[in-house]
Amino acid sequence: MEGQSKKAMTIAKLQQVKHNSGKNYNQIAAETGLTNVYVAQLLKRQAQLKPETAPKLKAALPELSDEMLQEMMHPPLRSYDPNLIQEPTVYRLNEAVMHFGESIKEIINEEFGDGIMSAIDFYCSVDKVKGMDGKDRVVVTFDGKYLPYSEQKSEHMVSRLRSEGS
Amino acid sequence: MEGQSKKAMTIAKLQQVKHNSGKNYNQIAAETGLTNVYVAQLLKRQAQLKPETAPKLKAALPELSDEMLQEMMHPPLRSYDPNLIQEPTVYRLNEAVMHFGESIKEIINEEFGDGIMSAIDFYCSVDKVKGMDGKDRVVVTFDGKYLPYSEQKSEHMVSRLRSEGS
Amino acid sequence: MEGQSKKAMTIAKLQQVKHNSGKNYNQIAAETGLTNVYVAQLLKRQAQLKPETAPKLKAALPELSDEMLQEMMHPPLRSYDPNLIQEPTVYRLNEAVMHFGESIKEIINEEFGDGIMSAIDFYCSVDKVKGMDGKDRVVVTFDGKYLPYSEQKSEHMVSRLRSEGS
Amino acid sequence: MEGQSKKAMTIAKLQQVKHNSGKNYNQIAAETGLTNVYVAQLLKRQAQLKPETAPKLKAALPELSDEMLQEMMHPPLRSYDPNLIQEPTVYRLNEAVMHFGESIKEIINEEFGDGIMSAIDFYCSVDKVKGMDGKDRVVVTFDGKYLPYSEQKSEHMVSRLRSEGS
Amino acid sequence: MEGQSKKAMTIAKLQQVKHNSGKNYNQIAAETGLTNVYVAQLLKRQAQLKPETAPKLKAALPELSDEMLQEMMHPPLRSYDPNLIQEPTVYRLNEAVMHFGESIKEIINEEFGDGIMSAIDFYCSVDKVKGMDGKDRVVVTFDGKYLPYSEQKSEHMVSRLRSEGS
Amino acid sequence: MEGQSKKAMTIAKLQQVKHNSGKNYNQIAAETGLTNVYVAQLLKRQAQLKPETAPKLKAALPELSDEMLQEMMHPPLRSYDPNLIQEPTVYRLNEAVMHFGESIKEIINEEFGDGIMSAIDFYCSVDKVKGMDGKDRVVVTFDGKYLPYSEQKSEHMVSRLRSEGS
Amino acid sequence: MEGQSKKAMTIAKLQQVKHNSGKNYNQIAAETGLTNVYVAQLLKRQAQLKPETAPKLKAALPELSDEMLQEMMHPPLRSYDPNLIQEPTVYRLNEAVMHFGESIKEIINEEFGDGIMSAIDFYCSVDKVKGMDGKDRVVVTFDGKYLPYSEQKSEHMVSRLRSEGS
Amino acid sequence: MEGQSKKAMTIAKLQQVKHNSGKNYNQIAAETGLTNVYVAQLLKRQAQLKPETAPKLKAALPELSDEMLQEMMHPPLRSYDPNLIQEPTVYRLNEAVMHFGESIKEIINEEFGDGIMSAIDFYCSVDKVKGMDGKDRVVVTFDGKYLPYSEQKSEHMVSRLRSEGS
Amino acid sequence: MEGQSKKAMTIAKLQQVKHNSGKNYNQIAAETGLTNVYVAQLLKRQAQLKPETAPKLKAALPELSDEMLQEMMHPPLRSYDPNLIQEPTVYRLNEAVMHFGESIKEIINEEFGDGIMSAIDFYCSVDKVKGMDGKDRVVVTFDGKYLPYSEQKSEHMVSRLRSEGS
Amino acid sequence: MEGQSKKAMTIAKLQQVKHNSGKNYNQIAAETGLTNVYVAQLLKRQAQLKPETAPKLKAALPELSDEMLQEMMHPPLRSYDPNLIQEPTVYRLNEAVMHFGESIKEIINEEFGDGIMSAIDFYCSVDKVKGMDGKDRVVVTFDGKYLPYSEQKSEHMVSRLRSEGS
């Protein structure tokens, strides 16, 4: 992971550009047509900037240099500091995932079949709603494509080697 | 955690009752007015059955004995097998939480202030939607009350001890 | 994971059936049209038996009872003993993955774009070939669908909540 | 966690300001109306300085620059060095929490119901008292709002997606 | 730790006795003059029953046999299941200890000197109070003797060996 | 591992040379007759450059200095950052290895005998194929020499010490 | 690893047979022509008994049943209890390996080239010698085939898939 | 632990002062009346220098500046590098503690009651003796105050909150 | 470690014999001439009973059967439950070892040379003394032979293989 | 471990001196009469240079300055990077130790008694031999003094404190 300190420097610059713009993630999301979480991921180099989106991001954050935009279009090496689990917001999300994990899996099995929710063909957003008691609530939505486990039929495995003797 | 093997036995019985009923979590959820994930949590002893909900659950799953219902009304000791992280569905949820964690936290800070999403005053559901390409997608919704960090003012801390000399 | 000891008993029975049949994984694979690794996964309850494949498996292993076949058609909770990493064959595969991991990732990025190899729409086989020196070689093939990271556009996120005020 | 080294530098400066002032945490707490632990958290960037408290803190620590105060008003990324558990005072608190944990949980269940003590709407103080034997004793008080687990009723989950077919 | 399964059986019996009595920890605490947490620790074999307290406990829980009381008077091997950290109440206490740990330590140093709060000469209680907003709050109090680090003077070390040549 | 920071610097230079050349791994592989993964390993100092291959690599990447080529001919200390497991591509390969590990081992035993697949006399490549559905698929091939466990006969152990008395 | 408790029972029986024979590992090694460590591995099911060696082992340990011999001829799943590292003899071997590891690696590189010592084509023995001071010394010999890293040439990789377009 | 790199620099200076003095720990211990281990702890900032001892230490190590002495009088944040366990001397002490731990605990229980040996009111020394065979032996003495577990009586807990309704 | 459950059963029997005798470790130590810790280790199968000591132990604990004595004369597989570190007495000993470890090592180097304290040729005892304040103190003594690191001269290594060409 | 970065610098210098000399470890070993592994340990500061060996090493590596030789004569703090276990040569040695560990231990018990192989009075060498098939083999020899566990007799423990009342 030789590029990790370079990545850290890029992120620092991107955060500075955002800070200078005075805009928050939701505003940039609205201007670029992206989810707020995805904008944040772009500015942390946890997602790749697509060529057709680059001009929109440049329009939202004019201080972004062409070099930065170029850098943002490389597929990143996705990573996180393991100590991030200490952060109370992150911990509580993790707590929910681990304590509810088996239930979520079984409902997916019942409703879709033997498969999973993709974390790659995946959308995430954070929203603010009012609860029944009128108090603010945070809504984190995870929306991923359903991927059924493939049945591994030999004839469907185009890469299959002809075994010895064949 | 002396009650853990007792808990395992209770869960086995509850799962048998559900299996015998031929109903899935969504059906029971519809009949009881609960989210599908919450129904699954109840049948895994990861949530407490409320007295007013007991009759509805009994109606949905008539094989539930009064003893089981009684047991389900005790606050559970929430836990999970650490190896659950190996399960591909659970891992991908965890991957999303860890890779998107800082972004989610920062958006909460921007939109709500310095606080977190509660995992206690919290709802979770699993839904099935069609994506833009007509393919099935899994939607996991985490909806928790926003909890602002309290500023710790001495006069607001009713439990505060009078310090020496006071 | 309340079903894990039940799973262990099922696996013991399945392995006994295979042993009694006198057939190896390759033979069962040839008779059922599945990859050899997938057959082994089925007999370890690490994969779901599909209804249309059940008769073929029954033909290959006639001692399989209907109850066992029924059980094999439930989506399994996939898991492994963490100590399996001690096993020399497994360790060497893991060593290759970890030491070659960044290289594999970067070639995928160069040849396909920003995405990954799915482990769900996935095939695996073990083959035997003769090397240039006439000695036996083991070939393990991992063949997974390429999954590009989705760009998270708000308009494409059908599950998106309308935010407050909208 | 790109901001962690910046955070370390801020903390060093804040500690220097405190040191130069010659005041201890209790004195600053008395002057600002905050708990002593909260003052320490502020000067370690583990809590957010509220705008209305900033002038009081400035009054107590006049050497604090406006830039520092500005920085202190951002929500911090809460974290700690995992090796802190080695520190004898911290270990003993952790020992008490882990050895008494189940008992504390069960008493909360008996006295309040199925819920927890919040660590967010939370106060903490350290006090000095004389024991029955006239010797000094340390009193650490943890005072958190009781949060009952929500029963997850579909109709109360305002964020709930209408499921397919609805 | 050859006595751990014996300990588990003892705890199961003690919990049954408490359950049969219909009393909660606070009631038993009131009848025995002990803190509520300490009563719970006694009934989990995490504390030693003192001979002079045995009759009071017997009076509060008459179903306790002499054999059980005898067993409770042995010094226990204190322990806990490491997975207990998953339990949300226990995690939040641990979160507070780790995130506030350095602050607590420094205030102890300022107010008492170089020393720690003992976890042995130690009291713990759980209380219920009303917050400023009239809502219930949990108060966990840790009250331990201050122990100053000894300066290790040779003449004060009565166990000191005479070194070679002396 | 005193040479690790030197190694990091060498890798940064090698990656720069590749970047300047405008060639990808597959192109360099075609020009040098090596697998694409092996080329990537060479440019990450995870493999030793052989003297007879050095001119071919120099021809493919003329910017490589003699000093760099010299450095690349030293046996490297093979290593990786343990956090690499977080990277989604690497994780999925690891997931496949761990979940399929026992099956792969047993098929090797059935087809070859009691032995393993070498990770030293080993080839790895990444290929792109079209699946049955016309979609791109990633094929990772692991091809290692079969190594049978030696039966440890004393007479075959040439290093054997004559034992006492012999 | 469903066969692990079966493995434990087999080992218990094998150790009983050895105990009843009154022979130690060295005696059995002498009678079978195997190294002493290998005999111990056979009787712990950490190595496969070869058909031609079975009669010799039967001769040395006549109490071995045909069923046991049959079982011993299956390739074992090699494993160990991770707590074995606590055992002082095992720890000291591990200490030597870790503290001397880099030195051993570099000498192999200097004397053989870029490769490793195989742990599969491998012999191990324990011997007793007298040191210069006449005191007993333990000699553990590790003797493994040198395995050079293969240069991964495409033309030598017989399993190589023809890439798209070829 | 913002002060850790400052601590490292202080230690380097203190070790230099000791080195320049040409004295070993035992000599400084003799001149200051402290145990040898305590002197070493002082020069590693693992113990606080007491004001009345400062002049003696200054006399023993005249090169110590007033600034250093001042620094040494602050309560340190006690810590260690977790890799220290690799060091053979430290490992063997740890091995003894873990393998003999239960025995030591039970003897303390038999001889003193339900309590522990304090690590705070604690002395440690390293001595050299001749064994029965005339060979040198290392004697490490741990001498700590016996701390009995307190029985947690409500009336003795001066910090106890009056519970609701009282 | 196939003998671990057998070991647990043996220990349970030995502890019962001790309990029935009504003697504590110190009394048995006095009657057998062993250290108190060593007696406890014998009754936990963490040390080997020597033939000449067996009659003395039998005299002290007449209920010991010949079979038990026989079992106690086998070299044990030394081990401990890793959770033992939770036990407060054991933790504090470990805390002292880790926090004082470097100091102890350096004093051994100064007083003895480059070597360690053996944990094998080793004595341990627990004693009760009165401190300067008249309070009870626990003294744990670790007394191990000094082992100097050997300089590894080829001519002194009697096991050395003649290298190729010699 | 304040000296670790200083140690790293010393090692870099020593490796440079060796590199400049053009000699390998075996040559230096032959010139100094040390084992090849020990020479490597000296040049990595994992062993102490003895005064009488210093001139021989200086003769073999004349570029060694007196300052370096002086530094090499201090007892080192032995350590290693935990990630070294990833290195394939080191892993395979570790694999052998862990998988063969119990067997080695039991043979030592049978042949020597209840004791261990010292890792301090210890020799290690790496040799090259031809196997029965004429192929190169690596031989790693571990040769350590046998250390019997001492029986802990009170009268033999010269450090023993007289217990209270004596």
Tab-separated table of C-alpha atoms in Angstrom, chain F residues 53-128:
chain	number	residue	atom	x	y	z
F	53	THR	CA	14.919	-11.160	-17.707
F	54	ALA	CA	16.497	-7.852	-16.763
F	55	PRO	CA	17.236	-6.812	-20.373
F	56	LYS	CA	13.661	-7.556	-21.425
F	57	LEU	CA	12.289	-5.469	-18.577
F	58	LYS	CA	14.752	-2.687	-19.413
F	59	ALA	CA	13.529	-2.837	-23.018
F	60	ALA	CA	9.921	-2.561	-21.879
F	61	LEU	CA	10.665	0.174	-19.354
F	62	PRO	CA	13.748	2.002	-20.662
F	63	GLU	CA	13.625	4.532	-17.851
F	64	LEU	CA	14.713	1.831	-15.389
F	65	SER	CA	18.212	2.695	-14.219
F	66	ASP	CA	20.925	0.079	-13.769
F	67	GLU	CA	20.837	0.794	-10.048
F	68	MET	CA	17.131	-0.020	-9.905
F	69	LEU	CA	17.644	-3.205	-11.913
F	70	GLN	CA	20.470	-4.158	-9.548
F	71	GLU	CA	18.213	-3.574	-6.565
F	72	MET	CA	15.461	-5.666	-8.180
F	73	MET	CA	17.798	-8.634	-8.469
F	74	HIS	CA	18.153	-8.985	-4.684
F	75	PRO	CA	15.822	-11.505	-3.050
F	76	PRO	CA	13.101	-9.345	-1.457
F	77	LEU	CA	11.705	-9.623	2.036
F	78	ARG	CA	8.116	-10.446	1.117
F	79	SER	CA	5.494	-8.636	3.199
F	80	TYR	CA	2.147	-6.851	3.144
F	81	ASP	CA	0.199	-4.379	5.239
F	82	PRO	CA	-2.248	-6.427	7.375
F	83	ASN	CA	-4.937	-3.803	6.704
F	84	LEU	CA	-4.899	-4.848	3.050
F	85	ILE	CA	-7.567	-7.351	4.088
F	86	GLN	CA	-9.997	-4.392	4.209
F	87	GLU	CA	-9.675	-3.840	0.448
F	88	PRO	CA	-12.854	-5.311	-1.088
F	89	THR	CA	-11.106	-7.223	-3.899
F	90	VAL	CA	-8.595	-8.765	-1.537
F	91	TYR	CA	-11.278	-9.560	1.028
F	92	ARG	CA	-13.393	-11.453	-1.503
F	93	LEU	CA	-10.410	-13.582	-2.566
F	94	ASN	CA	-9.741	-14.294	1.085
F	95	GLU	CA	-13.416	-15.082	1.671
F	96	ALA	CA	-13.311	-17.626	-1.144
F	97	VAL	CA	-10.122	-19.216	0.207
F	98	MET	CA	-11.469	-19.551	3.737
F	99	HIS	CA	-14.998	-20.691	2.837
F	100	PHE	CA	-13.795	-23.123	0.124
F	101	GLY	CA	-10.546	-24.093	1.879
F	102	GLU	CA	-11.495	-27.495	3.234
F	103	SER	CA	-13.112	-28.484	-0.070
F	104	ILE	CA	-10.009	-27.544	-2.057
F	105	LYS	CA	-7.810	-29.468	0.375
F	106	GLU	CA	-9.923	-32.608	0.169
F	107	ILE	CA	-10.019	-32.592	-3.620
F	108	ILE	CA	-6.226	-32.242	-3.715
F	109	ASN	CA	-6.044	-35.235	-1.365
F	110	GLU	CA	-8.375	-37.265	-3.563
F	111	GLU	CA	-6.718	-36.394	-6.854
F	112	PHE	CA	-3.057	-36.179	-5.849
F	113	GLY	CA	-2.598	-37.728	-2.394
F	114	ASP	CA	-1.418	-36.263	0.921
F	115	GLY	CA	0.248	-33.049	-0.149
F	116	ILE	CA	-0.288	-29.426	-0.954
F	117	MET	CA	-0.141	-26.864	-3.738
F	118	SER	CA	3.174	-25.009	-3.520
F	119	ALA	CA	3.035	-21.220	-3.237
F	120	ILE	CA	6.707	-21.014	-4.293
F	121	ASP	CA	6.875	-23.028	-7.523
F	122	PHE	CA	3.756	-21.115	-8.394
F	123	TYR	CA	2.177	-19.079	-11.186
F	124	CYS	CA	-0.649	-16.576	-10.961
F	125	SER	CA	-2.477	-14.676	-13.653
F	126	VAL	CA	-5.537	-12.466	-13.954
F	127	ASP	CA	-7.621	-12.869	-17.109
F	128	LYS	CA	-10.751	-11.376	-18.598
